[in-house]
Coordinates of C-alpha atoms in Angstrom, one line a residue:
M1 CA 0.0 0.1 -0.2
K2 CA 1.5 3.2 -0.9
L3 CA 0.9 6.4 1.7
L4 CA 1.8 9.8 1.1
Y5 CA 2.6 11.2 4.0
G6 CA 0.3 10.1 6.7
E7 CA -2.6 7.1 6.7
A8 CA -3.4 5.4 3.7
G9 CA -5.6 8.1 1.8
L10 CA -5.5 10.6 4.4
G11 CA -3.1 14.3 3.6
R12 CA -2.1 13.7 0.0
E13 CA -2.4 17.2 -1.2
P14 CA 0.0 17.1 -4.8
Q15 CA 1.8 19.9 -3.0
P16 CA 2.1 18.7 0.3
F17 CA 0.6 21.5 2.6
D18 CA 3.5 23.3 5.0
A19 CA 2.6 26.6 7.0
H20 CA 5.7 26.8 8.4
K21 CA 7.1 26.9 4.8
A22 CA 4.7 29.0 4.1
L23 CA 6.1 31.6 6.8
L24 CA 9.6 30.9 6.7
C25 CA 9.4 32.2 2.6
E26 CA 7.6 35.4 3.7
D27 CA 9.4 39.0 3.2
H28 CA 10.4 39.5 7.1
S29 CA 12.3 43.0 5.9
G30 CA 9.1 45.0 6.3
S31 CA 5.4 45.5 6.5
R32 CA 3.0 41.7 6.8
E33 CA 0.9 43.5 4.2
S34 CA 2.1 41.0 1.2
W35 CA 1.7 38.1 3.7
Q36 CA -0.6 35.4 3.2
A37 CA -3.2 34.8 5.7
I38 CA -1.7 30.9 6.6
S39 CA 1.4 33.0 7.8
L40 CA -0.3 35.7 9.4
V41 CA -2.2 32.8 11.3
T42 CA 1.2 30.8 11.9
E43 CA 3.1 33.4 13.4
M44 CA 0.5 34.5 16.1
K45 CA 0.0 31.0 16.9
Q46 CA 4.0 30.2 17.4
A47 CA 4.3 33.4 19.4
L48 CA 2.0 31.9 21.5
L49 CA 3.7 28.8 22.2
A50 CA 7.4 30.4 22.2
R51 CA 6.1 31.2 26.2
F52 CA 6.6 27.4 26.8
T53 CA 10.7 27.9 25.8
A54 CA 13.1 27.9 28.2
K55 CA 14.4 31.1 27.1
P56 CA 11.0 33.2 25.6
D57 CA 11.3 35.1 23.1
L58 CA 9.9 38.5 23.9
S59 CA 10.1 39.9 20.3
K60 CA 7.4 37.3 19.3
I61 CA 4.9 39.2 21.2
E62 CA 5.5 42.2 19.1
A63 CA 5.2 40.0 16.3
F64 CA 2.0 38.4 17.6
E65 CA 0.5 42.2 17.6
A66 CA 1.5 43.1 14.5
A67 CA -0.1 39.6 12.7
A68 CA -3.1 40.3 14.3
A69 CA -3.3 44.1 13.9
E70 CA -2.8 42.7 9.9
L71 CA -5.2 40.3 9.8
T72 CA -7.9 42.8 11.8
R73 CA -7.2 45.3 9.0
R74 CA -8.0 42.8 6.0
G75 CA -11.4 42.3 8.1
V76 CA -10.8 38.6 10.1
D77 CA -11.7 39.1 13.8
A78 CA -8.4 38.5 15.1
D79 CA -9.6 39.0 18.9
S80 CA -11.9 35.9 18.4
L81 CA -9.5 34.3 16.6
V82 CA -7.1 33.8 19.8
R83 CA -10.0 33.5 22.0
Y84 CA -11.7 31.0 20.8
G85 CA -9.5 29.4 17.7
M86 CA -6.1 29.4 20.1
I87 CA -7.9 28.3 23.5
G88 CA -5.2 25.6 23.6
E89 CA -2.3 27.7 23.1
I90 CA -3.2 30.3 25.6
L91 CA -4.3 27.9 28.3
G92 CA -1.6 25.0 27.7
P93 CA 0.9 26.6 30.5
V94 CA -1.4 27.3 33.0
F95 CA -1.9 23.2 33.0
V96 CA 1.6 22.7 32.8
V97 CA 2.5 24.4 35.9
L98 CA -0.6 23.0 37.4
L99 CA 0.3 19.5 36.8
I100 CA 3.6 19.0 35.4
D101 CA 5.5 19.6 39.0
K102 CA 2.8 16.6 40.2
I103 CA 4.1 14.0 37.2
L104 CA 7.9 15.1 38.5
P105 CA 8.0 16.2 41.6
Q106 CA 11.4 17.9 41.1
S107 CA 10.7 19.7 38.2
D108 CA 11.4 23.4 37.6
S109 CA 8.0 23.3 35.3
G110 CA 7.8 27.1 36.0
D111 CA 10.6 28.3 35.9
H112 CA 11.1 29.4 32.1
L113 CA 7.4 30.9 32.5
R114 CA 8.7 33.4 35.3
G115 CA 11.1 34.5 33.2
F116 CA 8.3 35.3 30.6
G117 CA 7.2 37.5 34.1
V118 CA 4.1 34.5 34.5
D119 CA 3.1 34.7 38.0
I120 CA 3.3 31.3 38.9
E121 CA 3.0 31.1 42.9
G122 CA -0.5 33.3 41.8
W123 CA -1.7 31.3 39.2
R124 CA -1.3 28.0 41.6
S125 CA -2.6 29.5 44.5
L126 CA -5.7 30.8 42.2
L127 CA -6.7 27.4 41.0
R128 CA -6.2 25.9 44.4
V129 CA -4.0 23.0 43.6
P130 CA -3.5 20.4 46.5
A131 CA 0.4 20.9 47.4
Q132 CA 0.9 17.1 48.5
V133 CA 2.2 14.7 45.6
P134 CA 0.2 11.4 44.7
E135 CA 1.7 7.9 45.7
S136 CA 0.2 6.2 42.9
N137 CA -0.7 6.2 39.8
D138 CA -4.4 5.7 40.7
E139 CA -4.1 8.7 43.0
F140 CA -2.1 10.6 40.2
T141 CA -5.1 10.1 37.7
S142 CA -7.5 11.2 39.8
L143 CA -6.3 14.2 40.8
V144 CA -5.4 15.1 37.0
N145 CA -8.8 14.0 36.6
S146 CA -10.2 16.1 39.1
T147 CA -8.1 19.4 38.6
I148 CA -9.4 19.0 35.1
T149 CA -13.0 19.0 36.2
S150 CA -12.3 21.7 38.5
V151 CA -10.7 24.2 36.8
T152 CA -11.2 23.8 32.9
P153 CA -14.9 25.8 33.5
P154 CA -13.4 29.0 35.1
L155 CA -10.1 29.0 33.0
V156 CA -12.6 29.2 29.9
N157 CA -14.8 31.4 31.2
W158 CA -11.7 33.4 31.7
V159 CA -10.8 33.1 28.2
G160 CA -14.1 34.1 26.8
R161 CA -14.1 37.5 28.7
A162 CA -10.2 39.1 29.6
R163 CA -8.7 41.5 27.9
L164 CA -6.8 39.9 24.8
A165 CA -2.8 41.1 26.2
A166 CA -4.4 39.3 29.8
L167 CA -4.7 36.0 28.0
V168 CA -1.3 36.9 25.8
S169 CA 0.6 37.7 29.2
L170 CA -1.2 35.5 31.6
E171 CA -1.9 38.0 34.0
V172 CA -3.7 36.4 36.9
P173 CA -7.1 37.5 37.3
D174 CA -8.8 38.3 40.8
G175 CA -9.7 35.4 42.5
R176 CA -13.2 36.2 43.5
E177 CA -14.1 37.2 39.7
F178 CA -12.5 34.1 38.5
W179 CA -14.7 31.8 40.6
T180 CA -17.9 33.6 40.1
R181 CA -19.6 31.9 37.7
A182 CA -20.7 34.0 34.5
N183 CA -22.7 32.6 31.7
L184 CA -20.7 32.9 28.8
P185 CA -22.7 33.9 25.5
A186 CA -24.9 31.3 23.9
D187 CA -22.8 30.8 20.9
H188 CA -19.8 30.3 22.7
L189 CA -18.9 26.8 21.8
T190 CA -19.5 27.4 18.4
L191 CA -17.1 30.0 18.2
V192 CA -14.8 27.6 19.7
T193 CA -15.2 25.0 17.4
E194 CA -15.2 27.4 14.0
Y195 CA -12.4 28.9 15.0
R196 CA -10.2 25.9 15.9
W197 CA -11.6 24.5 12.6
L198 CA -9.6 27.8 10.9
V199 CA -6.7 27.8 12.7
E200 CA -5.8 24.0 12.3
R201 CA -6.8 24.4 8.4
L202 CA -4.6 27.1 8.1
T203 CA -1.6 25.7 10.1
E204 CA -1.8 22.1 10.8
T205 CA -0.3 20.1 7.8
Y206 CA -1.9 16.9 8.3
M207 CA -5.1 16.4 8.9
K208 CA -4.3 13.8 11.7
S209 CA -3.9 16.4 13.8
W210 CA -7.1 18.3 13.2
S211 CA -9.6 17.7 15.8
K212 CA -12.7 15.6 14.6
A213 CA -14.9 18.7 15.0
S214 CA -12.6 20.4 12.6
L215 CA -12.7 18.0 10.0
L216 CA -17.0 17.6 10.4
L217 CA -17.0 21.7 9.6
E218 CA -14.5 21.1 6.7
Y219 CA -17.3 18.5 5.4
R220 CA -19.8 21.2 6.1
Y221 CA -18.5 23.6 4.7
R222 CA -17.6 21.7 1.4
H223 CA -21.4 20.9 1.0
N224 CA -22.4 24.6 1.5
L225 CA -24.1 23.2 5.4
Q226 CA -22.2 25.4 7.4
P227 CA -22.8 29.1 7.9
M228 CA -19.4 31.2 8.9
S229 CA -18.4 33.4 12.1
F230 CA -15.6 34.9 10.0
P231 CA -15.1 35.8 5.7
G232 CA -14.9 33.2 3.5
W233 CA -11.8 34.6 1.5
V234 CA -9.7 33.2 4.5
L235 CA -10.4 29.6 3.9
E236 CA -9.3 29.8 -0.1
A237 CA -6.2 30.2 1.1
R238 CA -5.7 26.6 1.7
D239 CA -7.1 23.7 -0.7
V240 CA -7.9 20.9 1.2
P241 CA -8.9 17.8 -1.2
L242 CA -12.7 16.6 -0.3
G243 CA -11.8 12.9 -0.5
D244 CA -9.5 13.7 1.9
V245 CA -11.7 14.8 4.0
T246 CA -14.2 11.9 4.0
T247 CA -11.3 9.3 4.1
A248 CA -9.9 11.4 7.4
I249 CA -13.6 11.3 9.0
A250 CA -14.3 7.7 8.5
H251 CA -10.6 6.9 9.6
R252 CA -11.1 8.7 12.8
A253 CA -14.5 7.2 13.5
A254 CA -13.8 3.6 12.4
V255 CA -9.9 2.6 13.5
E256 CA -10.1 5.4 16.4
W257 CA -13.2 4.3 18.0
N258 CA -12.3 2.2 21.3
P259 CA -16.3 0.3 22.6
L260 CA -14.1 1.3 26.0
S261 CA -13.6 3.8 27.9
D262 CA -10.5 6.5 26.2
G263 CA -9.9 8.0 29.6
P264 CA -10.5 11.7 30.4
P265 CA -11.1 14.0 28.0
R266 CA -8.0 15.2 25.9
T267 CA -8.0 18.9 26.5
A268 CA -6.4 20.7 24.0
F269 CA -4.8 22.5 26.7
M270 CA -2.2 19.6 27.6
P271 CA -0.3 18.5 24.8
A272 CA 1.6 21.4 23.9
G273 CA 3.2 21.9 27.3
I274 CA 3.6 18.3 27.9
T275 CA 5.9 18.4 24.4
E276 CA 7.5 21.6 25.0
H277 CA 8.6 21.0 28.6
A278 CA 10.1 17.4 27.7
R279 CA 12.3 19.0 24.6
E280 CA 13.8 21.4 27.6
L281 CA 13.9 17.8 29.9
L282 CA 16.3 16.3 27.3
A283 CA 18.1 19.0 26.4
N284 CA 19.3 18.8 29.8
G285 CA 19.9 15.3 29.7
R286 CA 16.8 14.2 31.7
A287 CA 15.6 11.5 29.4
M288 CA 13.7 9.6 32.1
D289 CA 12.1 12.9 33.3
A290 CA 11.0 13.6 29.6
A291 CA 9.7 10.0 29.0
A292 CA 7.7 10.1 32.0
L293 CA 5.7 13.0 30.9
F294 CA 4.7 11.2 27.8
E295 CA 3.7 7.7 30.1
F296 CA 1.0 9.9 31.9
A297 CA 0.2 11.1 28.8
V298 CA -0.2 7.7 26.8
R299 CA -1.7 6.6 30.2
Q300 CA -4.4 9.0 30.1
W301 CA -5.1 9.2 26.3
P302 CA -4.1 5.5 24.8
N303 CA -5.2 6.3 21.2
D304 CA -2.6 9.6 21.3
V305 CA -0.3 9.1 18.8
S306 CA 1.5 11.7 18.7
A307 CA 2.2 11.0 22.5
R308 CA 2.9 7.3 22.1
N309 CA 5.8 8.5 19.4
N310 CA 6.9 11.0 21.9
L311 CA 7.5 8.8 24.6
G312 CA 9.6 6.1 22.3
F313 CA 11.7 9.4 21.2
C314 CA 12.8 10.2 24.7
L315 CA 13.8 6.8 25.5
M316 CA 15.8 6.4 22.7
P317 CA 19.2 7.6 23.9
V318 CA 18.4 5.5 27.4
D319 CA 16.3 2.2 26.6
P320 CA 15.9 1.6 22.5
A321 CA 14.5 -1.7 23.1
R322 CA 11.8 0.0 24.6
A323 CA 11.7 3.0 22.3
L324 CA 11.2 1.0 19.4
T325 CA 7.8 -0.6 20.4
H326 CA 6.6 2.6 21.2
L327 CA 7.9 3.9 17.7
N328 CA 6.6 0.8 16.2
M329 CA 2.8 1.0 17.5
A330 CA 2.8 4.9 16.8
A331 CA 3.7 4.1 13.0
R332 CA 0.7 1.4 12.6
Q333 CA -1.4 3.8 14.4
G334 CA -0.1 6.5 11.6
Y335 CA 1.5 9.0 13.0
E336 CA 2.8 11.8 10.6
P337 CA 5.5 13.1 9.8
I338 CA 6.4 9.3 8.3
A339 CA 9.9 10.1 8.2
V340 CA 10.3 11.3 11.9
N341 CA 9.2 7.7 12.7
V342 CA 11.2 6.3 10.1
Y343 CA 14.5 8.0 11.0
N344 CA 13.6 7.1 14.9
R345 CA 13.0 3.5 14.6
M346 CA 16.2 3.0 12.3
C347 CA 18.2 4.5 15.7
C348 CA 16.9 2.1 17.8
H349 CA 17.8 -0.6 15.5
V350 CA 21.4 0.8 15.0
A351 CA 21.8 1.1 18.9
L352 CA 20.4 -2.4 19.1
R353 CA 23.1 -3.6 17.1
Q354 CA 20.7 -4.2 14.0
P355 CA 22.0 -2.8 11.2
R356 CA 20.0 -4.8 8.7
A357 CA 16.7 -3.9 10.4
A358 CA 17.6 0.0 10.5
L359 CA 18.5 -0.3 6.3
D360 CA 15.4 -2.3 5.8
V361 CA 13.1 0.3 7.6
A362 CA 14.5 2.8 5.2
E363 CA 13.9 1.0 2.0
Q364 CA 10.4 0.5 3.0
W365 CA 10.0 4.3 3.1
W366 CA 12.0 5.2 0.1
K367 CA 9.5 2.9 -1.6
E368 CA 6.4 4.0 -0.2
V369 CA 6.8 7.5 0.4
P370 CA 7.3 9.0 -3.4
Y371 CA 6.8 12.4 -2.6
R372 CA 9.2 14.0 0.0
H373 CA 8.8 17.3 1.5
D374 CA 10.7 17.8 4.4
Q375 CA 11.7 21.1 6.5
P376 CA 14.8 21.2 8.8
D377 CA 12.5 22.1 12.1
K378 CA 11.9 18.5 13.4
T379 CA 13.6 17.5 17.3
L380 CA 16.0 14.6 16.6
W381 CA 18.5 12.3 17.9
L382 CA 21.9 12.7 15.5
P383 CA 25.1 10.6 16.2
S384 CA 27.5 12.0 17.9
N385 CA 31.0 10.6 19.1
S386 CA 29.6 10.8 22.3
G387 CA 26.4 8.6 21.3
W388 CA 23.5 11.4 21.1
R389 CA 22.7 15.0 20.5
L390 CA 19.6 16.8 20.5
E391 CA 19.3 18.8 17.4
R392 CA 15.8 20.8 17.6
S393 CA 16.3 22.3 13.8
A394 CA 17.0 18.8 11.4
S395 CA 15.4 17.5 8.6
A396 CA 14.0 13.9 9.0
E397 CA 14.9 12.8 5.5
S398 CA 18.1 14.2 5.3
A399 CA 18.9 12.5 8.8
I400 CA 17.5 9.3 7.0
M401 CA 19.7 9.4 4.1
E402 CA 23.1 10.3 6.4
L403 CA 22.7 7.6 8.5
V404 CA 21.9 5.2 5.8
L405 CA 25.3 5.7 4.5
L406 CA 26.7 5.4 7.8
V407 CA 25.2 2.2 8.3
T408 CA 26.7 1.5 4.7
Q409 CA 29.6 2.8 5.4
D410 CA 30.2 0.9 8.6
E411 CA 29.0 -2.7 7.4
G412 CA 31.1 -2.3 4.5
L413 CA 27.9 -2.3 1.8
Q414 CA 29.2 -1.0 -0.9
N415 CA 26.8 -1.7 -3.5
E416 CA 23.4 -0.3 -1.1
E417 CA 26.1 3.1 -0.3
Q418 CA 26.1 3.7 -4.0
R419 CA 22.3 2.9 -4.4
W420 CA 21.7 5.1 -1.5
R421 CA 24.2 7.9 -2.7
A422 CA 22.5 8.0 -6.2
R423 CA 19.0 8.2 -4.6
A424 CA 20.4 11.1 -2.7
D425 CA 21.3 13.2 -5.4

């Protein structure tokens, strides 16, 4: 079965959509008047996620404001786009502060947010997080569920009413006002769903990353069943094949359905915070702590293929055999980008002294993915004299080619080396 960057039938665009590439290709020397809507929305989203990094780049907030102003000038309600469509990116840091130090009791989860000027202690006090650390997985699961249940409604209420500047800076709101239940507008859920669809449509490369609601809204929109809360022209920035939409919906409904409980709701507030914090832990040599974050995520949401792949990635330098198990499972579940998972599995085989298996994985990838399109924006383990080093701006496909050549040279496989060199050219 031929795969084009995803499950069978998913993401088959003639030229694979890449919002990050579009943003990189914009003219950054002047105003944003000539920028695509895709680039403006992507820049705003990246600015919010920049708050997760160990050394927050405050210039990103200036970029956020400039992009929002340009969208507003063009007739897009940037305030609603952020307030409703980027609610996960806004609240992610709050959930990180609440729960990561319970997963990793000695964690410094709030340090990077303090550098951004966030009042960590103020948020912990406001949200009434218990001081005790759970002693068992069951106790921890109970803590996660109860915390999410208790703090999500007032947080969502706060996002719906606070000043936009307060949302971006995570300014701690007044406690009495925060906990006083106020009715949100009747169309609040509709606005969240529609604007999240717009954000995912303009920034997410793979439909695997779209929410089910976004896929259904796309289908309804294409059949003239869905009224819009924003100008229709903004959707024309990206052409999404209708056949891919119907295939993605069927895949999500059939393959990912589980008759048993899927655990607590997979709130959009959690994944970005966990992923970015795990990167910081890995950069500091704390691979097992990083893996613990994704063990928590996999335990809570067993069908989260990204969490499964990331768990394997964190384990690669310390337990390649266990890492390979999770990476193989993620591959079967349709993890994207395919090249990232392929490279990770190759690394595990190399670490386990299985060079033939590593080459077989690469060969299968070469035959099954006829169109290769990769940007140097992946976080990967690259070979080094001391083992593996973490690289945050790597191309997965280039890494595959380089690792293949390294293995074929080490094994003296001259014919295979020459064949791969010809492919690289």
